[in-house]
Coordinates of C-alpha atoms in Angstrom, one line a residue:
Chain A
M1 CA 85.8 134.7 111.1
E2 CA 87.9 137.4 110.4
L3 CA 90.4 136.7 107.7
A4 CA 93.5 138.0 110.3
N5 CA 92.2 135.3 112.7
I6 CA 92.3 132.8 109.9
E7 CA 95.7 133.5 108.7
I8 CA 96.8 132.9 112.5
L9 CA 95.1 130.0 112.4
I10 CA 96.9 128.8 109.2
K11 CA 100.8 129.8 110.6
K12 CA 99.6 127.5 113.3
Y13 CA 97.8 124.3 111.4
L14 CA 101.6 124.5 109.0
K15 CA 103.3 123.9 112.3
A16 CA 101.1 121.3 113.5
E17 CA 100.2 123.4 116.1
T18 CA 96.1 123.9 115.7
S19 CA 93.4 121.6 117.6
L20 CA 91.0 119.8 116.0
Q21 CA 88.4 122.6 116.7
E22 CA 90.8 125.1 114.9
E23 CA 91.3 122.8 112.1
T24 CA 87.0 122.8 112.2
T25 CA 87.2 126.4 112.2
L26 CA 89.5 126.3 108.8
K27 CA 88.1 123.7 107.5
N28 CA 84.3 125.8 107.5
Y29 CA 86.3 129.0 106.4
F30 CA 87.5 127.3 103.1
T31 CA 85.5 125.3 102.6
G32 CA 82.5 127.5 102.5
G33 CA 83.6 129.3 99.4
N34 CA 85.0 133.0 99.6
V35 CA 88.2 131.9 99.9
P36 CA 90.6 135.2 99.0
P37 CA 93.0 134.4 96.4
H38 CA 96.3 134.3 98.2
L39 CA 94.8 131.1 100.1
Q40 CA 93.3 129.3 97.2
E41 CA 95.6 126.3 97.9
Y42 CA 93.8 125.7 101.2
E43 CA 90.8 125.5 99.7
Y44 CA 91.6 122.8 97.5
L45 CA 93.1 121.2 100.5
F46 CA 90.4 121.3 102.8
Q47 CA 87.4 120.7 100.1
Y48 CA 89.7 117.3 99.2
F49 CA 90.2 116.2 103.1
V50 CA 86.5 116.7 103.4
N51 CA 86.3 114.4 100.0
A52 CA 88.4 112.1 101.0
K53 CA 86.2 111.1 104.0
Q54 CA 83.1 110.6 102.1
D55 CA 84.9 107.5 100.6
T56 CA 82.8 104.6 102.2
F57 CA 83.4 100.5 102.3
T58 CA 80.4 99.3 100.1
Q59 CA 81.0 95.8 100.3
T60 CA 79.2 93.4 102.7
I61 CA 81.6 92.2 105.7
S62 CA 81.4 88.6 105.6
L63 CA 82.6 87.0 108.6
K64 CA 83.7 84.0 107.1
P65 CA 86.7 83.3 105.8
K66 CA 86.8 84.5 102.1
K67 CA 88.7 82.2 99.1
S68 CA 90.8 84.9 97.7
S69 CA 92.1 84.8 94.4
K70 CA 95.7 84.7 96.0
N71 CA 95.0 81.5 97.7
S72 CA 93.4 79.3 94.0
L73 CA 96.7 80.9 93.1
K74 CA 98.8 79.0 95.5
W75 CA 96.4 76.3 94.8
F76 CA 97.6 76.2 91.0
S77 CA 101.2 76.2 91.3
V78 CA 100.6 73.5 93.7
A79 CA 99.3 71.5 91.4
A80 CA 101.4 72.9 88.2
S81 CA 104.8 72.0 90.4
I82 CA 102.5 68.2 90.6
L83 CA 102.1 68.1 87.5
L84 CA 105.8 69.3 86.0
L85 CA 107.2 66.6 88.9
I86 CA 105.1 63.5 87.2
S87 CA 106.1 64.5 83.9
V88 CA 109.4 65.0 84.7
F89 CA 108.9 61.3 86.0
I90 CA 107.5 59.8 83.3
G91 CA 109.5 61.4 80.8
K92 CA 112.8 59.8 82.5
Q93 CA 111.1 56.6 82.1
E94 CA 109.8 56.8 78.9
Y95 CA 113.6 57.8 78.1
E96 CA 115.2 54.9 80.1
K97 CA 112.9 52.5 77.7
Y98 CA 114.4 54.6 74.3
Q99 CA 117.8 54.0 75.0
A100 CA 117.8 50.3 76.1
K101 CA 115.5 50.0 72.9
K102 CA 118.2 52.0 70.7
I103 CA 121.0 50.0 72.6
Y104 CA 119.5 46.3 71.9
A105 CA 119.3 46.9 68.6
Q106 CA 122.8 47.9 68.6
V107 CA 123.9 44.7 70.1
S108 CA 121.9 43.0 68.0
K109 CA 122.9 44.4 64.7
G110 CA 126.0 43.4 66.1
L111 CA 125.5 39.9 66.6
K112 CA 123.6 39.5 63.1
L113 CA 127.2 40.7 61.9
L114 CA 128.9 38.3 64.1
S115 CA 126.6 35.4 63.0
T116 CA 126.6 35.6 59.1
N117 CA 130.6 36.2 59.5
L118 CA 130.9 32.9 61.3
K119 CA 128.3 31.7 58.8
K120 CA 131.0 32.5 55.9
G121 CA 133.8 30.5 57.8
E122 CA 131.7 27.9 58.1
E123 CA 131.4 27.4 54.5
A124 CA 134.8 27.8 53.5
V125 CA 135.8 25.5 56.6
A126 CA 133.0 22.7 55.1
N127 CA 135.2 23.3 51.6
L128 CA 137.9 22.2 53.1
Y129 CA 136.1 19.5 54.7
V130 CA 135.3 18.2 50.5
Y131 CA 138.6 18.9 49.9
E132 CA 140.2 16.4 52.7
D133 CA 137.8 13.7 51.4
S134 CA 138.9 14.3 47.7
V135 CA 142.2 14.3 48.5
K136 CA 141.8 11.0 50.6
K137 CA 139.7 9.2 47.8
I138 CA 142.9 10.3 45.3
I139 CA 145.6 8.9 47.6
K140 CA 143.7 5.1 48.2
Chain B
M1 CA 80.2 88.1 121.7
K2 CA 77.4 87.1 119.0
A3 CA 77.7 88.3 115.5
S4 CA 75.8 91.5 116.5
D5 CA 77.6 92.5 118.8
F6 CA 80.6 92.1 116.7
L7 CA 79.1 94.2 113.9
N8 CA 78.1 97.3 116.6
I9 CA 81.1 97.3 117.1
V10 CA 83.4 97.0 113.8
L11 CA 80.9 99.2 111.6
P12 CA 81.4 102.5 113.3
F13 CA 85.3 102.2 111.9
K14 CA 85.0 100.1 109.2
D15 CA 85.1 103.1 106.8
K16 CA 88.0 104.9 108.3
V17 CA 90.5 101.2 108.2
F18 CA 89.5 101.3 104.5
R19 CA 90.5 104.7 104.3
L20 CA 93.7 104.2 105.8
S21 CA 94.0 100.8 103.8
K22 CA 93.0 103.0 100.2
R23 CA 95.3 105.3 101.6
L24 CA 98.3 103.2 102.0
L25 CA 97.3 100.3 99.2
V26 CA 96.3 102.9 96.5
S27 CA 93.7 100.6 94.8
R28 CA 90.6 100.6 95.8
E29 CA 90.2 96.5 95.5
E30 CA 92.8 95.7 97.1
A31 CA 91.9 98.0 100.2
E32 CA 88.3 96.6 100.0
D33 CA 90.0 93.2 100.7
A34 CA 92.4 94.7 102.8
T35 CA 89.2 96.2 105.0
Q36 CA 87.4 92.0 104.7
E37 CA 90.6 90.7 105.9
L38 CA 91.3 93.1 109.3
I39 CA 87.9 92.6 110.2
F40 CA 87.5 89.1 109.7
K41 CA 91.1 88.9 111.8
L42 CA 89.3 90.5 114.4
W43 CA 86.4 88.5 114.4
K44 CA 88.9 85.7 114.8
N45 CA 90.0 87.6 117.9
R46 CA 86.7 88.1 119.1
D47 CA 87.3 87.2 122.8
K48 CA 90.2 89.5 122.8
I49 CA 88.6 92.2 121.5
A50 CA 86.4 92.5 123.8
G51 CA 88.8 93.3 126.9
Y52 CA 90.5 95.8 124.6
K53 CA 89.3 99.8 125.6
N54 CA 89.6 101.0 122.5
V55 CA 88.9 98.9 119.4
E56 CA 89.5 101.3 117.0
A57 CA 92.8 102.4 118.1
F58 CA 93.6 98.3 117.9
A59 CA 91.8 98.0 114.5
M60 CA 94.2 100.9 112.9
T61 CA 97.1 99.7 114.4
M62 CA 96.2 96.5 112.4
T63 CA 95.6 97.8 109.3
K64 CA 98.8 100.0 109.1
N65 CA 100.5 96.6 109.8
Y66 CA 98.8 94.8 107.2
C67 CA 99.1 97.0 104.7
Y68 CA 103.2 97.9 105.4
D69 CA 103.1 93.9 105.0
R70 CA 100.7 94.2 102.1
L71 CA 103.5 96.2 100.2
K72 CA 106.5 94.6 101.6
S73 CA 104.7 91.2 99.8
K74 CA 105.8 91.2 96.1
Q75 CA 102.2 90.7 94.6
A76 CA 101.4 94.0 96.6
N77 CA 104.1 95.7 94.6
N78 CA 102.3 94.4 91.1
L79 CA 99.2 96.1 92.0
T80 CA 100.4 99.3 93.5
L81 CA 102.4 99.3 90.3
I82 CA 99.6 98.7 88.0
H83 CA 96.9 101.4 90.0
S84 CA 99.8 103.9 90.2
N85 CA 98.1 106.6 88.0
Y86 CA 94.8 105.6 89.9
K87 CA 92.0 108.3 89.1
E88 CA 90.1 109.2 92.0
N89 CA 86.0 108.5 91.1
E90 CA 84.7 111.0 94.6
T91 CA 85.9 114.1 93.7
A92 CA 82.8 116.4 93.4
L93 CA 81.8 115.9 89.7
D94 CA 79.3 118.9 90.0
K95 CA 82.1 121.0 90.7
K96 CA 84.5 122.9 87.7
L97 CA 86.7 121.1 85.9
E98 CA 89.3 123.2 87.4
F99 CA 88.7 123.3 90.4
K100 CA 88.6 119.5 91.0
D101 CA 91.7 118.6 89.2
S102 CA 93.7 120.9 91.9
V103 CA 91.3 118.5 94.5
H104 CA 92.3 116.3 92.8
Q105 CA 96.1 117.0 92.7
V106 CA 95.7 117.2 96.6
H107 CA 95.4 113.1 96.4
Q108 CA 98.5 113.0 93.9
L109 CA 100.3 114.9 96.4
I110 CA 99.2 112.6 99.3
E111 CA 99.9 110.2 97.3
N112 CA 104.2 110.8 96.7
L113 CA 104.4 111.6 100.4
P114 CA 106.7 108.7 102.3
A115 CA 104.5 106.1 103.9
Q116 CA 104.2 107.6 107.3
Q117 CA 103.2 110.9 106.6
K118 CA 100.6 109.9 104.7
M119 CA 99.4 107.9 107.2
I120 CA 99.4 111.1 109.6
I121 CA 97.7 113.3 107.3
Q122 CA 95.1 110.4 106.8
L123 CA 94.5 110.5 110.4
R124 CA 94.7 113.8 111.9
D125 CA 93.1 115.5 108.5
V126 CA 90.7 113.0 107.1
E127 CA 89.3 111.3 110.3
Q128 CA 90.3 114.0 112.3
Y129 CA 91.7 112.1 115.5
E130 CA 93.7 113.5 118.4
F131 CA 97.2 113.3 118.4
D132 CA 97.0 110.8 121.3
E133 CA 95.0 108.6 119.1
I134 CA 97.2 108.7 116.7
S135 CA 100.3 108.4 119.0
K136 CA 98.7 105.0 120.3
M137 CA 97.5 103.5 116.3
L138 CA 100.9 104.6 115.1
D139 CA 103.3 103.4 118.3
M140 CA 105.0 107.0 118.4
K141 CA 105.6 109.9 120.2
P142 CA 103.3 112.9 119.9
T143 CA 105.8 115.8 118.7
A144 CA 107.4 113.5 116.2
I145 CA 103.7 113.2 114.9
R146 CA 103.7 116.3 115.1
V147 CA 106.8 116.9 112.8
A148 CA 105.5 114.6 110.5
L149 CA 102.2 116.6 110.0
S150 CA 103.9 119.7 110.2
R151 CA 106.1 118.4 107.0
A152 CA 103.7 116.7 105.2
R153 CA 101.3 119.7 105.2
K154 CA 104.0 122.5 104.4
T155 CA 104.9 120.1 101.4
I156 CA 101.6 119.8 100.1
R157 CA 100.7 123.1 100.5
E158 CA 104.0 124.7 98.5
A159 CA 103.4 121.8 95.7
L160 CA 100.2 123.4 95.4
I161 CA 101.2 127.0 95.2
K162 CA 103.8 125.9 93.0
K163 CA 101.1 123.9 90.4
H164 CA 98.8 126.6 90.8
N165 CA 101.6 129.7 89.8
Y166 CA 103.1 127.1 87.1
G167 CA 99.5 126.9 85.5
V168 CA 98.8 130.3 85.4
S169 CA 102.1 132.1 83.8

């Protein structure tokens, strides 16, 4: 292919007006070596296109739904949220138990205080009785 | 439709599906997953595709839509970030290093194009589809495709010249 023709094709190529056939011509020219320096960039370009087409899908095709890691991640997050819910629930219960215990302790402490004070009062009243008895004896 | 019939339809274009997904999703692993997923989707709809005239074009459209969805989802975004400086391993290893570098540059330059231009370059310059076929696949008018393609080719060429001259001087 003459260089002049190639240059015409290149102009068309940049305007996206080339046919597939013309593009194949360009591809063959630029990947065949002997590219003039001022068209060097096209050598890279077309070589890249040729290379890119050689990339193939090498995995075996499976027609069964595969358990992707994303799926398991989803289930893991579901499990984690359930776990969190349960732990919050149990934690709340435990906290309420603890709170009840605290209140019980406070109330029983108060009652004990009350009972000891009452006892003191009772003793004082008992003394009063003794006093009254002795007064009666004397008056008799 | 039997599995063997289905594979006969799918196998000729599985690499094209894979390459287009790779072009859009960048990482090889993501593209492999996408290809598996797409082929499985086709298999699920095997009764429908039997009626299609052009399964290949249909598959390419599906690939485009699927990859767009993947790109939109957050998970895929993380993946593209991780793989943004992903190296292309398949460039001709036996060639000189400088030449290899320049060819690899093309990969990077296409990487920087907008998604639509990326796809058009992939479908036209790599896979060599006709404009009519591309217009069906991408649901675009052929003239719009030509405009986008021309813009993409010029962008790549200018960037290549710029990098090359910069390297020399």
